[in-house]
mmCIF file of C-alpha atoms in Angstrom:
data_model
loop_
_atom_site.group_PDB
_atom_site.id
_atom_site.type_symbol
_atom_site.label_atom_id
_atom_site.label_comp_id
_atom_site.label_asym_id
_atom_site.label_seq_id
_atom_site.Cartn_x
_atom_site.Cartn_y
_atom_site.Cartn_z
ATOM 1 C CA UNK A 1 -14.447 17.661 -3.649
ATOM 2 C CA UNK A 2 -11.735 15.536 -5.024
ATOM 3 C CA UNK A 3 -8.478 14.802 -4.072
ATOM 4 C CA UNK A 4 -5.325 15.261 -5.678
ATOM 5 C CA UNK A 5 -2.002 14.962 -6.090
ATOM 6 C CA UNK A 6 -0.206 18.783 -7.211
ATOM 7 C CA UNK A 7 3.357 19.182 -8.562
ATOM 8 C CA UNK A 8 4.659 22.439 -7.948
ATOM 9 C CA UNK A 9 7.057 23.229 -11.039
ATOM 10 C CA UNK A 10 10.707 24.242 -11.103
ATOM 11 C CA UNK A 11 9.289 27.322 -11.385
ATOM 12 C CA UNK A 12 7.532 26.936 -7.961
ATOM 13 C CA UNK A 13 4.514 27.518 -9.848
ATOM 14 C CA UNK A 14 1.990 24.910 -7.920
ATOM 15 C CA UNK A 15 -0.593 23.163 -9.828
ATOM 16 C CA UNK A 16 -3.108 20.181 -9.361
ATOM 17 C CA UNK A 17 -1.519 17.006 -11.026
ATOM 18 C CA UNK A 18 -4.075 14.359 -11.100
ATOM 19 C CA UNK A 19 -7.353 13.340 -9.264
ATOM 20 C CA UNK A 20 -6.546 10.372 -7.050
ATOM 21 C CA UNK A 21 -9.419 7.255 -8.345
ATOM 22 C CA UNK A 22 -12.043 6.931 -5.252
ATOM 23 C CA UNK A 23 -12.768 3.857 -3.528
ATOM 24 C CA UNK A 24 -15.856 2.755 -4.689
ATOM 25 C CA UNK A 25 -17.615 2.118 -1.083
ATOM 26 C CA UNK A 26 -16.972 5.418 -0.089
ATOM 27 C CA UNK A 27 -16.792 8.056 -2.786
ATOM 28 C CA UNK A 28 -13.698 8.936 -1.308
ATOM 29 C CA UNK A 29 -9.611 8.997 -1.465
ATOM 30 C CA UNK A 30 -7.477 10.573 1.161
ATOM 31 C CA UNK A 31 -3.917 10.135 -0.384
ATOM 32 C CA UNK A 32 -1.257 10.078 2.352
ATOM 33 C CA UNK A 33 1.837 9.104 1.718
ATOM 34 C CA UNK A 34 3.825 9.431 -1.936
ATOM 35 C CA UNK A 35 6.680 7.242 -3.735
ATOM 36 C CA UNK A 36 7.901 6.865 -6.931
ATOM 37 C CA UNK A 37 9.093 3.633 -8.117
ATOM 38 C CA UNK A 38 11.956 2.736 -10.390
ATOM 39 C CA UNK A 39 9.687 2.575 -13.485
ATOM 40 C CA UNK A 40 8.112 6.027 -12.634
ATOM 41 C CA UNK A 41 4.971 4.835 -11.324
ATOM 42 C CA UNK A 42 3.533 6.431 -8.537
ATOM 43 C CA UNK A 43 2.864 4.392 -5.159
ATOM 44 C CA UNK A 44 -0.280 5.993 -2.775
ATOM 45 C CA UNK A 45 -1.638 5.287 0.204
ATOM 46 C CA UNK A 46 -4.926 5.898 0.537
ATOM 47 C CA UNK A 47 -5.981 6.151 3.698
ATOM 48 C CA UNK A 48 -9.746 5.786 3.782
ATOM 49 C CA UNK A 49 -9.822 5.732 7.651
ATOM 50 C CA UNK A 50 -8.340 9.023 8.016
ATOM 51 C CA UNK A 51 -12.107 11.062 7.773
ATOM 52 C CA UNK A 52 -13.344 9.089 10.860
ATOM 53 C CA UNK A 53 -16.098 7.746 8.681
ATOM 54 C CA UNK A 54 -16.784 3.985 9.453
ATOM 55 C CA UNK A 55 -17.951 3.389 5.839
ATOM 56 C CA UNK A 56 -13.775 3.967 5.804
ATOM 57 C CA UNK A 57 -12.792 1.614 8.455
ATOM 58 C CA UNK A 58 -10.696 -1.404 7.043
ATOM 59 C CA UNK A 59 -10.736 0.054 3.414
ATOM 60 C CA UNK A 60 -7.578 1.966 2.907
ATOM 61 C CA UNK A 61 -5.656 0.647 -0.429
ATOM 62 C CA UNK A 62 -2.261 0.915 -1.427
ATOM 63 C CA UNK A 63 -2.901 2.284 -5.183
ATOM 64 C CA UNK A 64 0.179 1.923 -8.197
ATOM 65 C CA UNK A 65 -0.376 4.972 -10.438
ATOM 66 C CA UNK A 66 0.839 5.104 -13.703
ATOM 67 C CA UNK A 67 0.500 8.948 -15.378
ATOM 68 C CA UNK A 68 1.703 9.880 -18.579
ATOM 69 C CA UNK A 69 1.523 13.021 -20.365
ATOM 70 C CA UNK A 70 -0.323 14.644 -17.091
ATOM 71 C CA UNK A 71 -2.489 11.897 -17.337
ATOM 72 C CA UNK A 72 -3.792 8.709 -15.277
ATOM 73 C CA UNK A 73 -3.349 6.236 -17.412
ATOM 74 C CA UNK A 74 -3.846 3.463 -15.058
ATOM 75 C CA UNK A 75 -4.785 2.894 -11.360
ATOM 76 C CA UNK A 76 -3.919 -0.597 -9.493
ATOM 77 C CA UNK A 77 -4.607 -1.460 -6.264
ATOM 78 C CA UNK A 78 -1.625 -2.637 -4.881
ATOM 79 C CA UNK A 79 -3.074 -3.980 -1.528
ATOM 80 C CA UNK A 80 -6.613 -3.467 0.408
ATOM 81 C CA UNK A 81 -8.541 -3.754 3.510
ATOM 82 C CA UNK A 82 -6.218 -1.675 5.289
ATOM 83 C CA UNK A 83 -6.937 1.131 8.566
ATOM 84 C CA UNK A 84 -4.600 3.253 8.304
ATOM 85 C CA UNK A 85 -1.431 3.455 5.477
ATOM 86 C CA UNK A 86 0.148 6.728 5.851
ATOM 87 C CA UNK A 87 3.752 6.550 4.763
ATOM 88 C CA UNK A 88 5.789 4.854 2.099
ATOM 89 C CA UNK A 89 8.994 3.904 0.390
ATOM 90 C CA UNK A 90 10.567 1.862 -2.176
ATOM 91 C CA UNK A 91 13.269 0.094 -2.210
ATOM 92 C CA UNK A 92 15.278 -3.256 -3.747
ATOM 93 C CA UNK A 93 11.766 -3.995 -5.242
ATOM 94 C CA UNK A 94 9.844 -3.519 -2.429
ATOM 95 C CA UNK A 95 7.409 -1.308 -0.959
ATOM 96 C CA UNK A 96 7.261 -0.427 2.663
ATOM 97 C CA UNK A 97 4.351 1.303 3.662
ATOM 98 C CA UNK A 98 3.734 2.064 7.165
ATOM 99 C CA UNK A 99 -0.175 1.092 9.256
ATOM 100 C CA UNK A 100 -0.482 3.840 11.933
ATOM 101 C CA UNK A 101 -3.572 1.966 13.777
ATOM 102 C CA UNK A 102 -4.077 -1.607 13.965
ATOM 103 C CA UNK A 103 -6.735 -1.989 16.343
ATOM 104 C CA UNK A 104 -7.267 -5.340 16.156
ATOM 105 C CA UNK A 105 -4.160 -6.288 17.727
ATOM 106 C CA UNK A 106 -4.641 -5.584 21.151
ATOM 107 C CA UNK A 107 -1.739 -5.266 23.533
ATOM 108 C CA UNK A 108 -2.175 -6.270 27.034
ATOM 109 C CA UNK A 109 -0.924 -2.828 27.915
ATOM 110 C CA UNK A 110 -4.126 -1.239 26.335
ATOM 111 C CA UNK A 111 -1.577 1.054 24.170
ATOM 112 C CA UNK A 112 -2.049 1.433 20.479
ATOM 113 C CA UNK A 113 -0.334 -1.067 18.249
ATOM 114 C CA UNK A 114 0.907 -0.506 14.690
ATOM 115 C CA UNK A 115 3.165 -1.405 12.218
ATOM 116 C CA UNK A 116 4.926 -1.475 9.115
ATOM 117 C CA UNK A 117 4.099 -4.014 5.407
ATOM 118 C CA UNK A 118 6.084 -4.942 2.894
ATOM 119 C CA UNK A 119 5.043 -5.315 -0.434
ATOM 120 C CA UNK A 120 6.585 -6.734 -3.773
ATOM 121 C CA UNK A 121 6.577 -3.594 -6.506
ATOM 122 C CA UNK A 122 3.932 -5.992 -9.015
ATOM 123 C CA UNK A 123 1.765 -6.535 -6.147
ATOM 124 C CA UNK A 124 -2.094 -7.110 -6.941
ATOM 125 C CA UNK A 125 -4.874 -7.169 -4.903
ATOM 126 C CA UNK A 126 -2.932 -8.109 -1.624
ATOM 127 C CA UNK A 127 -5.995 -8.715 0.985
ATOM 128 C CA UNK A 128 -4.857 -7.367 4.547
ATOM 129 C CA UNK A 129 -6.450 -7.856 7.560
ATOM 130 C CA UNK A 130 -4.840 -5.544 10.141
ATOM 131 C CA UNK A 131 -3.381 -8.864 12.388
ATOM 132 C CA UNK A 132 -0.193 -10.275 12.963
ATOM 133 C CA UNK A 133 -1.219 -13.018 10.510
ATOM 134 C CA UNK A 134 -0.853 -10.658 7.670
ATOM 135 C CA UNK A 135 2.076 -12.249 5.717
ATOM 136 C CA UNK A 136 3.475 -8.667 4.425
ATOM 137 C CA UNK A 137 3.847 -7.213 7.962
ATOM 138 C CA UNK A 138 7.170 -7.133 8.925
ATOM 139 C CA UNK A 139 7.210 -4.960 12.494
ATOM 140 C CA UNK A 140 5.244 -3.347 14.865
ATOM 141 C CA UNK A 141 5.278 -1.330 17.777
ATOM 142 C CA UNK A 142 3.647 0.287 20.326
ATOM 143 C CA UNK A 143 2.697 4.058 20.833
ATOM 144 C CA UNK A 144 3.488 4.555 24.826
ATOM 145 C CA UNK A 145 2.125 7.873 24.829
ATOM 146 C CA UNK A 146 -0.802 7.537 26.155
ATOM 147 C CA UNK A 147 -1.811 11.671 25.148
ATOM 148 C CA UNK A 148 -1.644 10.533 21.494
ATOM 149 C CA UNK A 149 -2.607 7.070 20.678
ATOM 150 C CA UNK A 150 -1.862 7.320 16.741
ATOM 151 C CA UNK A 151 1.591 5.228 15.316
ATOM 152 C CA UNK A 152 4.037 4.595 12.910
ATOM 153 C CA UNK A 153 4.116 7.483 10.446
ATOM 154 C CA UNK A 154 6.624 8.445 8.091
ATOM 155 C CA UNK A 155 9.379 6.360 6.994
ATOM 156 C CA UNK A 156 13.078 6.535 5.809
ATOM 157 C CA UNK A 157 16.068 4.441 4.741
ATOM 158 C CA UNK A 158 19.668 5.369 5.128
ATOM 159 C CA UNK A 159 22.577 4.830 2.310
ATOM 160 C CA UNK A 160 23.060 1.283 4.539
ATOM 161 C CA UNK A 161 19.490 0.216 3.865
ATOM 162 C CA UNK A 162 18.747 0.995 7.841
ATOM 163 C CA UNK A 163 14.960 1.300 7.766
ATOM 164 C CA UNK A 164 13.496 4.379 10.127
ATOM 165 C CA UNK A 165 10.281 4.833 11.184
ATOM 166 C CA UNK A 166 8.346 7.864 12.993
ATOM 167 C CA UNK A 167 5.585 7.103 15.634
ATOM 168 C CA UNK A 168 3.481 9.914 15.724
ATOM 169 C CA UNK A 169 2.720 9.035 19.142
#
């Protein structure tokens, strides 16, 4: 099977859109969240961890989709290497995309740490390592629940430019 992206019509007619471009390692794409930048592109995250499949682990991309006519007409990875990118958003020519584990940043509480990244719109390539050296990460928190250890999810901004995040947790 391969994944998709489906518009459902004005109509409410749903149909399947596009196949989302597999990582190469894995065979796979697991699109998460959706955006739509100012140019029409389409921002994904493609969150290879999601399956629970180590070949996955550290190999979720943030992909820049261009379609035209119903068609992918070009597929760029915006940023790679990371666990878990789930939601995103764009705005003021950014991207802001949230990482709902980052287990390499261990809290002396033992509770899950995550966070969210910002990225420029013409990002390429962006190499992220899932620390708090990454230059694009601009927050994180921890998930205190210790029933569901999984964090930052969905994302929002208001008409102030007050960014909100969800912790699944």
């Amino acid at each position: 099977r391969k994944a998709c992206l489906i518009k459902i019509g004005q109509d409410r007619k749903v149909r399947k859109w596009i196949e989302v471009p597999p990582l190469a390692d894995t065979g796979l794409a697991c699109p998460m969240g959706i955006e739509f930048g100012p140019d029409g592109d389409i921002y994904v995250c493609d969150n290879q961890g999601w399956k629970g499949d180590p070949k996955g682990l550290s190999k979720g991309r943030i992909l820049r989709l261009r379609i035209r006519h119903d068609l992918l007409e070009s597929c760029i990875v915006v940023a790679e290497g990371m666990e878990h990118p789930n939601g995103c958003r764009v705005r003021d020519g950014f991207l802001y995309v949230t990482e709902s584990l980052m287990p390499k940043v261990k809290d002396p509480s033992g509770l899950l740490v995550s966070g969210v990244y910002r990225f420029k719109l013409d990002d390429r390539n962006v190499k992220v390592n899932n620390t708090l050296d990454d230059a694009n990460l601009i927050a994180t928190f921890i998930t205190r629940n210790k029933a569901c250890q999984y964090g930052a999810d969905g994302l929002a901004f208001d008409p102030a430019g007050n960014l909100y995040v969800g912790n699944f947790g």
